[in-house]
mmCIF file of C-alpha atoms in Angstrom:
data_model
loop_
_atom_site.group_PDB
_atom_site.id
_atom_site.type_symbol
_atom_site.label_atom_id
_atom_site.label_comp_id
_atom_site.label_asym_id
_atom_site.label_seq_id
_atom_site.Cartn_x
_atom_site.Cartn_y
_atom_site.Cartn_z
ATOM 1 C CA UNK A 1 46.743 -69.610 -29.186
ATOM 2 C CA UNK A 2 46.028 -66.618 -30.423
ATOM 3 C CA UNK A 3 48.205 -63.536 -29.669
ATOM 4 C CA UNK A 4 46.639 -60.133 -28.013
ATOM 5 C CA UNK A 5 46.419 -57.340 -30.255
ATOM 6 C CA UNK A 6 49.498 -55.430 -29.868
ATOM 7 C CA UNK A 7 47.436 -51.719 -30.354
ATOM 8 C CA UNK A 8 45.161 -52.116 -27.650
ATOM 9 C CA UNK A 9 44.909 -49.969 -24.719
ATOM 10 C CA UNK A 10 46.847 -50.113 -21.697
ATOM 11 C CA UNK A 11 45.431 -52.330 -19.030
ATOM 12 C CA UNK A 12 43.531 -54.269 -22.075
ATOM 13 C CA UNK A 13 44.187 -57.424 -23.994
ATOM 14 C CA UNK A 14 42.568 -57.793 -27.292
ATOM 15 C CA UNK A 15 41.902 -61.345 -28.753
ATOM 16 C CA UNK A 16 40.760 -62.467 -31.908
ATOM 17 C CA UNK A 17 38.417 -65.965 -32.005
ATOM 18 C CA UNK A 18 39.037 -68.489 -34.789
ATOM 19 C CA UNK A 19 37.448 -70.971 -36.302
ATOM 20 C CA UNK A 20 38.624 -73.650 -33.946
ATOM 21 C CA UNK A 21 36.986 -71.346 -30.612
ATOM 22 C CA UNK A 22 33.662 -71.654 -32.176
ATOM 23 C CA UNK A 23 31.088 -72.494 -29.558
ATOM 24 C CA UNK A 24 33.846 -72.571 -26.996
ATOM 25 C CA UNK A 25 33.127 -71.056 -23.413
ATOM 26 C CA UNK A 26 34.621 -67.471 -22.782
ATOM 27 C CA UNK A 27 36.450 -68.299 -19.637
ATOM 28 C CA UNK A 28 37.753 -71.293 -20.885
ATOM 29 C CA UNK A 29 38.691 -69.844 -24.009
ATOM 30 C CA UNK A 30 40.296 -66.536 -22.490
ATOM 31 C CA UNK A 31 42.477 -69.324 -19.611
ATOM 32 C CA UNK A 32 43.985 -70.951 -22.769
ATOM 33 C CA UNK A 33 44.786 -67.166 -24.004
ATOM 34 C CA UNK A 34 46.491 -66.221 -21.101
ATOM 35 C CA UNK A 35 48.144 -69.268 -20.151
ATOM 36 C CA UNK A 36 49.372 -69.372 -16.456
ATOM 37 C CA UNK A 37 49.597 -65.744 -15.734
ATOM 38 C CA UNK A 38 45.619 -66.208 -14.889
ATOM 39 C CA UNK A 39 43.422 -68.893 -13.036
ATOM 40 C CA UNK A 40 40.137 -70.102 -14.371
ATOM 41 C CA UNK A 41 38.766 -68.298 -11.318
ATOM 42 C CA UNK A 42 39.839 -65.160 -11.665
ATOM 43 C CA UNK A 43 38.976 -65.050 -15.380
ATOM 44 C CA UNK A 44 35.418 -65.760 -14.091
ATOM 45 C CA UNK A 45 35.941 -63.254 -11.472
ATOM 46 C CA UNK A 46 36.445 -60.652 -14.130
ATOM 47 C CA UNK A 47 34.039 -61.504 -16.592
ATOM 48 C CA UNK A 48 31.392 -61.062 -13.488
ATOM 49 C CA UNK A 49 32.692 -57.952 -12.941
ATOM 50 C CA UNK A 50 32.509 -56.655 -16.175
ATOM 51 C CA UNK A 51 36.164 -56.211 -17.434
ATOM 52 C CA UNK A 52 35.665 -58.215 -20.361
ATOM 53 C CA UNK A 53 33.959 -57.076 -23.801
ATOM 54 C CA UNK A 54 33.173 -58.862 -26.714
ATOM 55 C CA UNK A 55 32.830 -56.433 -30.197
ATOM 56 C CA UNK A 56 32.861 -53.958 -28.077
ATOM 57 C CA UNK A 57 29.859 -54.928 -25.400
ATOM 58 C CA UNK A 58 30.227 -56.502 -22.391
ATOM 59 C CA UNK A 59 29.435 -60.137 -21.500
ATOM 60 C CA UNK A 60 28.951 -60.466 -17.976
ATOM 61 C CA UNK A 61 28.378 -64.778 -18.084
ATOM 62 C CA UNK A 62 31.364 -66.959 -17.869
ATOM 63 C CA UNK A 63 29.500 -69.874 -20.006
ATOM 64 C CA UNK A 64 29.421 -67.538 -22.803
ATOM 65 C CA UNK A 65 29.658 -68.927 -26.043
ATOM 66 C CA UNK A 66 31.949 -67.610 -28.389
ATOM 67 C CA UNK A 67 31.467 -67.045 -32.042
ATOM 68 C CA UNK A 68 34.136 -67.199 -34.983
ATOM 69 C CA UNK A 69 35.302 -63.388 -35.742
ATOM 70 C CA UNK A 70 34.639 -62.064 -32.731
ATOM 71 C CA UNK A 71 36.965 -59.858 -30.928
ATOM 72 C CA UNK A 72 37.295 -60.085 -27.077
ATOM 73 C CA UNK A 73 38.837 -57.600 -25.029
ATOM 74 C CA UNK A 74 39.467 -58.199 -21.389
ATOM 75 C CA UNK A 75 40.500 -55.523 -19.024
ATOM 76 C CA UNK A 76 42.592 -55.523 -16.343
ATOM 77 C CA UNK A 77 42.527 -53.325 -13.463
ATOM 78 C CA UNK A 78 44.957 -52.335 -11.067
ATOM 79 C CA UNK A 79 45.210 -53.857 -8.009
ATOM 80 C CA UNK A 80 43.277 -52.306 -5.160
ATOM 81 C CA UNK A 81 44.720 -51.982 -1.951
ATOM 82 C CA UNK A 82 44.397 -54.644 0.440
ATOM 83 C CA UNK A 83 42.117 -54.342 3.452
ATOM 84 C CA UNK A 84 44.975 -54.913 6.167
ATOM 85 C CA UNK A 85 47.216 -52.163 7.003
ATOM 86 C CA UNK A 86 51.237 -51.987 5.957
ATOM 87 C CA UNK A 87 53.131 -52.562 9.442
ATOM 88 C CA UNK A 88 56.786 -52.352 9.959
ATOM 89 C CA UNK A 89 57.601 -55.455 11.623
ATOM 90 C CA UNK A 90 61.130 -57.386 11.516
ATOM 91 C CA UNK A 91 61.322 -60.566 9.786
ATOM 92 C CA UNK A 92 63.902 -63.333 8.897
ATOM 93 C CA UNK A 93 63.628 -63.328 5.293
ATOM 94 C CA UNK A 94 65.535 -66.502 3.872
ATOM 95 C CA UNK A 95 64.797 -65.349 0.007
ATOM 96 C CA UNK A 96 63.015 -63.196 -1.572
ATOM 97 C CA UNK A 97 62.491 -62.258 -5.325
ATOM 98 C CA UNK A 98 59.550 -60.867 -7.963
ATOM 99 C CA UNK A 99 57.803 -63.976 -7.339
ATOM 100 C CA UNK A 100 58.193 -64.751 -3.751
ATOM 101 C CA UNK A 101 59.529 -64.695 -0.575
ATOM 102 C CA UNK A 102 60.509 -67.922 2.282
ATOM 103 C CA UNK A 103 60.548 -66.380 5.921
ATOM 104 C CA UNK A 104 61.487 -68.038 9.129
ATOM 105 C CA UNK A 105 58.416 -67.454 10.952
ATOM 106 C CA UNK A 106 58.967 -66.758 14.813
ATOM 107 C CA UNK A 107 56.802 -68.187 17.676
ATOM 108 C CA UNK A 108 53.915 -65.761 18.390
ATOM 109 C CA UNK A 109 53.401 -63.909 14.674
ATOM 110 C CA UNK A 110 49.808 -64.938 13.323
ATOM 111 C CA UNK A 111 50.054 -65.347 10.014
ATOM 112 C CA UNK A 112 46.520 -63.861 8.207
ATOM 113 C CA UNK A 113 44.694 -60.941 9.931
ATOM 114 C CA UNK A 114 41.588 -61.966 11.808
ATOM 115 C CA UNK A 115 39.318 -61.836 14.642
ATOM 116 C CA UNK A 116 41.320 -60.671 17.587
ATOM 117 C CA UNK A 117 44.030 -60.349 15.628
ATOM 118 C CA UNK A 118 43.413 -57.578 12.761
ATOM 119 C CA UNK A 119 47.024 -56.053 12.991
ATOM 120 C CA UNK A 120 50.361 -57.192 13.692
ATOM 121 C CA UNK A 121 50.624 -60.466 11.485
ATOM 122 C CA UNK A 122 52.789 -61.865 8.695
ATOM 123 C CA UNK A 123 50.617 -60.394 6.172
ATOM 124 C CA UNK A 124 50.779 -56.996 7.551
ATOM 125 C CA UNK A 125 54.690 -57.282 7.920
ATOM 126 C CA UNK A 126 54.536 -58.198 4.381
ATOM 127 C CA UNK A 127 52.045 -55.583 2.806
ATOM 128 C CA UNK A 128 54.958 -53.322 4.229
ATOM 129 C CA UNK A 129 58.121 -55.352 3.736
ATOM 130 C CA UNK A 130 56.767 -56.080 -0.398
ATOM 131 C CA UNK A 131 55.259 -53.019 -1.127
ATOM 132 C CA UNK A 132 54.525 -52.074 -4.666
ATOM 133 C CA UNK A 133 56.641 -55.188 -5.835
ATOM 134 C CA UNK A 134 52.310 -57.170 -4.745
ATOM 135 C CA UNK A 135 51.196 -57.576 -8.644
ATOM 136 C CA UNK A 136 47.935 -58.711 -6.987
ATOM 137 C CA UNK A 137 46.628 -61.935 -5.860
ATOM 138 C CA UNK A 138 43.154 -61.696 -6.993
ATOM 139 C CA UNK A 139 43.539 -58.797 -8.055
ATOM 140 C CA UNK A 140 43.971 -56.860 -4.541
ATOM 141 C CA UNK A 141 47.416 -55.922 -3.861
ATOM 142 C CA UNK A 142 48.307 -58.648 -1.255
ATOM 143 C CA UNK A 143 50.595 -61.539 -0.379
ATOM 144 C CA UNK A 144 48.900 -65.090 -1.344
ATOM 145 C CA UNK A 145 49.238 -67.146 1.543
ATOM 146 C CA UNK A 146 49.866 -70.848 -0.283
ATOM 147 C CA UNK A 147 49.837 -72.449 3.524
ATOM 148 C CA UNK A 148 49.828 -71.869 7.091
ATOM 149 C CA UNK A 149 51.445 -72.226 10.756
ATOM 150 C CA UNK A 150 50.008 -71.961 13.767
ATOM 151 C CA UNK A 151 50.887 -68.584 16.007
ATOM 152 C CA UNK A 152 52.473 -70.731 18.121
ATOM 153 C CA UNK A 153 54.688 -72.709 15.722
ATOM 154 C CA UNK A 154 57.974 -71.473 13.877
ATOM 155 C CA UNK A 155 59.805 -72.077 10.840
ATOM 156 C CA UNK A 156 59.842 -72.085 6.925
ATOM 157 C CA UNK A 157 56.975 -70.881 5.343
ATOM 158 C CA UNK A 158 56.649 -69.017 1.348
ATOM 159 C CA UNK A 159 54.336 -66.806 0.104
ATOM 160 C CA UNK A 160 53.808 -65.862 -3.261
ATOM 161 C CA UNK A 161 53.609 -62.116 -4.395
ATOM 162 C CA UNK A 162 51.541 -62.629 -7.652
ATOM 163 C CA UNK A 163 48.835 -64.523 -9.180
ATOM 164 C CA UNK A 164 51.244 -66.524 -11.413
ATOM 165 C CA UNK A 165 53.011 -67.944 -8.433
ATOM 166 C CA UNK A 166 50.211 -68.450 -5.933
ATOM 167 C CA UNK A 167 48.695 -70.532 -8.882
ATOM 168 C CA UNK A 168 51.704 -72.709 -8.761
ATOM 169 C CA UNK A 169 52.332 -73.175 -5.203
ATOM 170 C CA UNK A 170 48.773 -73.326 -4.570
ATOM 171 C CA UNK A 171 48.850 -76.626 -6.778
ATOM 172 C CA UNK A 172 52.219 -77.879 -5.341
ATOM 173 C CA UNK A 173 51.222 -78.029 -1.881
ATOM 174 C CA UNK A 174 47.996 -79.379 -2.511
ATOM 175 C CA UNK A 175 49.532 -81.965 -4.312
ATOM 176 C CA UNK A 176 51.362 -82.594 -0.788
ATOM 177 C CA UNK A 177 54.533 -83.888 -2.779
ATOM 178 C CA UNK A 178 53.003 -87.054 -4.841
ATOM 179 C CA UNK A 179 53.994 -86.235 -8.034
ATOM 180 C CA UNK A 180 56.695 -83.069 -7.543
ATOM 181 C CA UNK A 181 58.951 -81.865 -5.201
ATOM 182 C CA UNK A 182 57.666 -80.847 -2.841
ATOM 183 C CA UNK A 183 58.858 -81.331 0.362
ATOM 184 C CA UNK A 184 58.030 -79.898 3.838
ATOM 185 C CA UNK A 185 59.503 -81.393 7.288
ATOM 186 C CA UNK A 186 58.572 -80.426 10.841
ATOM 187 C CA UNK A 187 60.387 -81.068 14.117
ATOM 188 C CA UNK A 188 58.135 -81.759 17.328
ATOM 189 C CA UNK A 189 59.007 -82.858 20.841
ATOM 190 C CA UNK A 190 56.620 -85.279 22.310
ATOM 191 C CA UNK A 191 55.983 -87.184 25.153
ATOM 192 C CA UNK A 192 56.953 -90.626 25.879
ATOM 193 C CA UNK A 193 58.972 -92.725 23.177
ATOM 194 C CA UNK A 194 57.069 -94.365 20.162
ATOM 195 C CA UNK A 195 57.750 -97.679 20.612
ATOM 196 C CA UNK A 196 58.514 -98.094 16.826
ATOM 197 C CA UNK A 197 61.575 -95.955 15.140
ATOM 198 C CA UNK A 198 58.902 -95.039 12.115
ATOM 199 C CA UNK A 199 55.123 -94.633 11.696
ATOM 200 C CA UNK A 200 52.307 -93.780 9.485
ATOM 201 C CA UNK A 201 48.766 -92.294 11.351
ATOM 202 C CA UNK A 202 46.416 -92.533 8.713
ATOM 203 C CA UNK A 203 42.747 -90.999 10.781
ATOM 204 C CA UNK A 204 40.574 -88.565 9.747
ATOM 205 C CA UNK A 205 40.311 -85.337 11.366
ATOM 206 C CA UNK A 206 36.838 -83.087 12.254
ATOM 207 C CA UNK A 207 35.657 -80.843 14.400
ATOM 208 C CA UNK A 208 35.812 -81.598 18.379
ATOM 209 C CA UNK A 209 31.975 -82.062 19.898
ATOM 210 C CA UNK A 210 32.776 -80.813 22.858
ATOM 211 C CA UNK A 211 34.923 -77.574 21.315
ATOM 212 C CA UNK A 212 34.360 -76.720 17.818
ATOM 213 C CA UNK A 213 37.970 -74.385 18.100
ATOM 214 C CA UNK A 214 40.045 -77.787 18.373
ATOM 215 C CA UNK A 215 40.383 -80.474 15.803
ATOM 216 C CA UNK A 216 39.518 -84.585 16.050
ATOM 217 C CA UNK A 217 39.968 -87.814 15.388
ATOM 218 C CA UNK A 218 37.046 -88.706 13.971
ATOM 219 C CA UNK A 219 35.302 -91.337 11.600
ATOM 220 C CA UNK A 220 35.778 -91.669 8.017
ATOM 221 C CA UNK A 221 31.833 -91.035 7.586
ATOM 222 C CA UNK A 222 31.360 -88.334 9.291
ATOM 223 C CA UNK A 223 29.731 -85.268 7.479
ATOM 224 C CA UNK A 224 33.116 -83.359 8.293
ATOM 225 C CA UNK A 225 35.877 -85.848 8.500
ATOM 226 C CA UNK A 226 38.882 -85.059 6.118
ATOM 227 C CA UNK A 227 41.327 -88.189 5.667
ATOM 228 C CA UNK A 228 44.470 -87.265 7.013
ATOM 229 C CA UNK A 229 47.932 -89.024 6.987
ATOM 230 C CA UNK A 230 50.960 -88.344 8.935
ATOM 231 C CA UNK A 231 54.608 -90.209 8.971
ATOM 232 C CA UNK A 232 56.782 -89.751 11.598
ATOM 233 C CA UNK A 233 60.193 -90.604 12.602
ATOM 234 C CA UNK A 234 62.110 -91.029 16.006
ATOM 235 C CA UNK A 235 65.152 -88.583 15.500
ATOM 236 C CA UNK A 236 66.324 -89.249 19.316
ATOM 237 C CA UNK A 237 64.961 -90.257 22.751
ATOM 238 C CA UNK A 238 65.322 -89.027 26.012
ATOM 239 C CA UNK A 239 65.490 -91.104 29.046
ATOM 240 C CA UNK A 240 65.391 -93.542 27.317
ATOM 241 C CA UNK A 241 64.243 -96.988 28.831
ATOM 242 C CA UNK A 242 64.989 -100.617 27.966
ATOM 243 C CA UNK A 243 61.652 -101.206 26.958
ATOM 244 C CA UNK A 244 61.926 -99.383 24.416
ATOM 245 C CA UNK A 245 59.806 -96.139 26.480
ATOM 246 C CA UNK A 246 61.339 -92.435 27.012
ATOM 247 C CA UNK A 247 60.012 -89.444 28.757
ATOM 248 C CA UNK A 248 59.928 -87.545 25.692
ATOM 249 C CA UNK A 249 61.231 -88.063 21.989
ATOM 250 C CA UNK A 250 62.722 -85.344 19.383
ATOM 251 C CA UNK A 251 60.837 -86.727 16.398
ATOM 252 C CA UNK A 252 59.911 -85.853 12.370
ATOM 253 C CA UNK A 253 56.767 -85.608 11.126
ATOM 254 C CA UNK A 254 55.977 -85.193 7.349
ATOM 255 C CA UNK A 255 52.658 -84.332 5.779
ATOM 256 C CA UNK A 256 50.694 -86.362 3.638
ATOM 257 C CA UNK A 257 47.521 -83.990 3.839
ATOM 258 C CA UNK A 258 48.013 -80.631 5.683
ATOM 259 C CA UNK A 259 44.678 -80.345 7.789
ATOM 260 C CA UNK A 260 44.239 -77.771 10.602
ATOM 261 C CA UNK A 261 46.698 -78.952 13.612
ATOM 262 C CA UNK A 262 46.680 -82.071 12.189
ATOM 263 C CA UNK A 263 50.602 -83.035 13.726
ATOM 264 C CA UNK A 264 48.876 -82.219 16.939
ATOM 265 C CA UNK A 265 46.150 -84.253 16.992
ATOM 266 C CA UNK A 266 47.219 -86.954 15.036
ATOM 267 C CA UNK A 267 50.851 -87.657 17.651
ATOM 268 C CA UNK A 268 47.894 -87.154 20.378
ATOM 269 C CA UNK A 269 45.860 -89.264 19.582
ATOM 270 C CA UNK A 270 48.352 -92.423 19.397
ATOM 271 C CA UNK A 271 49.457 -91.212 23.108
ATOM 272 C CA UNK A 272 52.527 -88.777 22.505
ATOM 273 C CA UNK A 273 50.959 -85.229 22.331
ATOM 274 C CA UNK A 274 53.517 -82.332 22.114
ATOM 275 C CA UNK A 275 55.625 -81.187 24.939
ATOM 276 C CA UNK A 276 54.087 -77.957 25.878
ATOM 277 C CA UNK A 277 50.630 -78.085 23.768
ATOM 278 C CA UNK A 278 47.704 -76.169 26.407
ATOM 279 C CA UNK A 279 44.997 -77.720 23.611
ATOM 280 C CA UNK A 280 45.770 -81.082 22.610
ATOM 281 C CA UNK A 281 48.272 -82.087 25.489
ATOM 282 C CA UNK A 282 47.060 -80.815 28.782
ATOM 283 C CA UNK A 283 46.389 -84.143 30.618
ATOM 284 C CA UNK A 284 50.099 -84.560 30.321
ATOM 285 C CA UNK A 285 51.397 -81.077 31.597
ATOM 286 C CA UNK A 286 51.943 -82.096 35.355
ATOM 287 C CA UNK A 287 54.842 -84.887 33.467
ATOM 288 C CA UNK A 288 57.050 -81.906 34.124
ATOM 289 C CA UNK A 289 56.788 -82.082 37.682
ATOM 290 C CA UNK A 290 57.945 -85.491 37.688
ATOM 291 C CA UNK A 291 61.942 -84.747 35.775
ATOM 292 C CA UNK A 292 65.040 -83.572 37.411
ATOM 293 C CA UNK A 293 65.757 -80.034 39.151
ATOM 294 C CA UNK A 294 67.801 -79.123 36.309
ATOM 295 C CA UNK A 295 65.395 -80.132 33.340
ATOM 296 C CA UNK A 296 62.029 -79.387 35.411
ATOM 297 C CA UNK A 297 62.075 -75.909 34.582
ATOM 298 C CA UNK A 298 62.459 -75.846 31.341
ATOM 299 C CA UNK A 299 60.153 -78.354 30.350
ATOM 300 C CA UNK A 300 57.148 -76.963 32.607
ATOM 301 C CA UNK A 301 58.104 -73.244 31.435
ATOM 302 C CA UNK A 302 57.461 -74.522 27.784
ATOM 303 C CA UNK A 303 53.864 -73.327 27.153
ATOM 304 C CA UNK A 304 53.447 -73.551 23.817
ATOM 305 C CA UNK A 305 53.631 -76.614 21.124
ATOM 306 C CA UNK A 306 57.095 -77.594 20.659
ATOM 307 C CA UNK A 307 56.705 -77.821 16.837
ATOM 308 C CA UNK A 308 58.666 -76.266 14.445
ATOM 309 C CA UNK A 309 58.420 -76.072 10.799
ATOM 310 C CA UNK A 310 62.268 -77.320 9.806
ATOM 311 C CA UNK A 311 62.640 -78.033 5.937
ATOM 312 C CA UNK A 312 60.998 -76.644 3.172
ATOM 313 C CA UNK A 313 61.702 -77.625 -0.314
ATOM 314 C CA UNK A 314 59.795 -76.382 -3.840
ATOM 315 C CA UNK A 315 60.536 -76.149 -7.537
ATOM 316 C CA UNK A 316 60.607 -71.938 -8.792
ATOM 317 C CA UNK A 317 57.367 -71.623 -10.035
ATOM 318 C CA UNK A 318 59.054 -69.331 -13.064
ATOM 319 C CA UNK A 319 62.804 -70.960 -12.996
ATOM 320 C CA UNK A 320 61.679 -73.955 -12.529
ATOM 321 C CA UNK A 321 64.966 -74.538 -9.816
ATOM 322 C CA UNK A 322 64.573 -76.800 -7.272
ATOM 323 C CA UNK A 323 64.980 -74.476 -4.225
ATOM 324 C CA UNK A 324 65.473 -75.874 -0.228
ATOM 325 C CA UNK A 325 65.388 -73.928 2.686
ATOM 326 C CA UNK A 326 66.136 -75.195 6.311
ATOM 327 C CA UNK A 327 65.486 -73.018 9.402
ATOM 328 C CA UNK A 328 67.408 -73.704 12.796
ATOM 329 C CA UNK A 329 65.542 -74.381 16.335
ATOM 330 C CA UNK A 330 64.230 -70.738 18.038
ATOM 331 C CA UNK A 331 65.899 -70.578 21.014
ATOM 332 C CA UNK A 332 63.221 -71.787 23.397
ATOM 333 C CA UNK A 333 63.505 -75.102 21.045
ATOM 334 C CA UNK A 334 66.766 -75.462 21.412
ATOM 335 C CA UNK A 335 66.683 -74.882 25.140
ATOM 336 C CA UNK A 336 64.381 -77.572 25.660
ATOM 337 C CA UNK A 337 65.978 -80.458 23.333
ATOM 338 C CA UNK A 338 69.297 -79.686 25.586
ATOM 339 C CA UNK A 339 67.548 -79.940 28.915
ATOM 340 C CA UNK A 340 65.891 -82.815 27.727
ATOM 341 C CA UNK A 341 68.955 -84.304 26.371
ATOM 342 C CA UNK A 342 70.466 -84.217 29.832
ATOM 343 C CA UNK A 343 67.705 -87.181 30.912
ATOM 344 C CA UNK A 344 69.798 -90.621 31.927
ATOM 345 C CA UNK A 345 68.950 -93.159 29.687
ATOM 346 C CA UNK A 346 68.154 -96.604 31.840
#
């Protein structure tokens, strides 16, 4: 690989092609230069934009073919401010350093800025929390969001503060923990009792024809349909029933694929939505009204999902260290897996 020039100008790297580059495509050329501290993309990005020069002119086509002798130069700006506003908002950081930083996201913070809600999100928190210590994801001085929870869900979540990491965790989680180690574990309460301890729903997931904001089952050939895979695991159930029923279950759910509210729809659709869920459970809101004076409340004051994002484990994109984070139940959580624990068992 060749080395950049060690005179060049601040903000620039200077290459120098050899004979084995000859005929070799710029951006695929300058990737190999710069190892992982670029993506492909944003080497294309750049070119486009007219940051990089070769002898001296600039070459504004990624497909570019380079010649022996020729000296590249590819400039690199600084960050420009992001387009959401710093905000000083609290948050539970669980660790932080140059690279990243693993929050435990409360119930009710959105996580990206958009429509109806342009302020008061995660990445605003973190535009103010981070500050200069944003290298630039894409070269705009912002936190790269590597994956998402719902408003309405808590838990672990990471982001990464430069391009180098989001590249990395970007690739871990859409790996989904086949080949690394990744490793991400949600808690959910449901309704009813799965009437096996352990299960796999492997069903594709598109758009709703009757409300294109919710998520479906659908068929595998559909235009849309994404294959999705979920295994989940009974962790306890209450009121339980010899038949091997419950009212409602505390179980585990792990992620195969991560498509939009895909642990909704998927516990849903084989008949044990989440306790609480206004979208994907509301034929089985009035259960409430059914339990004991001294769970009732609870339960039918629980208006949101009950899912919570509970382990998160990922290897240091830079250290390479296994790292594993584990974030205990909100309170409203907790509240309702003690209330619910109080159900008789028959």
């Amino acid at each position: 690989m060749s080395a950049p020039d060690s005179e060049a100008a601040a903000g620039l790297k200077v290459f120098h092609v050899g004979e084995d580059a000859a005929g070799m495509r710029l951006d695929q050329w300058l990737a190999a230069q710069t190892g992982a501290d670029l993506s492909r993309s944003r080497i294309q990005a750049l070119i486009r934009a007219g940051e990089v020069h070769v002898d001296g002119k600039p070459v504004h086509e990624p497909k570019a073919k380079l010649v022996t002798g020729a000296v590249v130069g590819l400039g690199m700006p600084q960050p420009t401010p992001a387009e959401p506003e710093a905000e000083a908002i609290d948050l539970a950081i669980l660790y932080e350093d140059d690279d990243l930083i693993v929050i435990d996201k409360p119930v009710g913070l959105v996580v990206h800025p958009g429509a109806g809600n342009w302020t008061g999100t995660l990445v605003n928190a973190l535009l103010h929390h981070c500050g200069a210590s944003l290298s630039g994801i894409g070269g705009v001085r912002r936190p790269g969001i590597v994956h998402r929870l719902d408003k309405d869900t808590s838990g672990v979540l990471v982001v990464a503060k430069n391009d180098f990491s989001h590249r990395a965790l970007s690739d871990a989680f859409a790996d989904h923990g086949r080949t690394g180690d990744l490793e991400r574990a949600y808690h959910a309460v449901v309704w009813g009792g799965p009437p096996r301890p352990a299960g796999t729903i492997d069903a594709a997931l598109g758009r709703s024809g009757s409300d294109r904001t919710k998520r479906a089952v659908v068929s595998e050939g559909r235009g849309d349909a994404r294959h999705a895979v979920t295994h989940y695991a009974v962790i306890e159930k209450f009121g339980a029933r010899s038949d091997a029923t419950a009212t409602a279950s505390l179980v585990e759910c792990r992620l195969e694929t991560g498509r939009t509210h895909q642990i909704r729809v998927h516990m849903a659709h084989i008949g044990h939505p989440l306790v609480g869920d206004q979208t994907y459970g509301r034929a089985f809101l009035t259960k409430a009204n059914k339990l004991p004076d001294d769970v009732r409340p609870v339960v039918a004051g629980f208006s949101r999902q009950a899912l919570h994002a509970r382990l998160l484990q990922f290897r240091h994109p830079r250290t390479d260290e296994v790292l594993r984070f584990e974030a205990p139940y909100p309170a409203d959580f907790a509240e309702l897996v003690e209330a619910l624990s109080r159900l008789p068992s028959e």
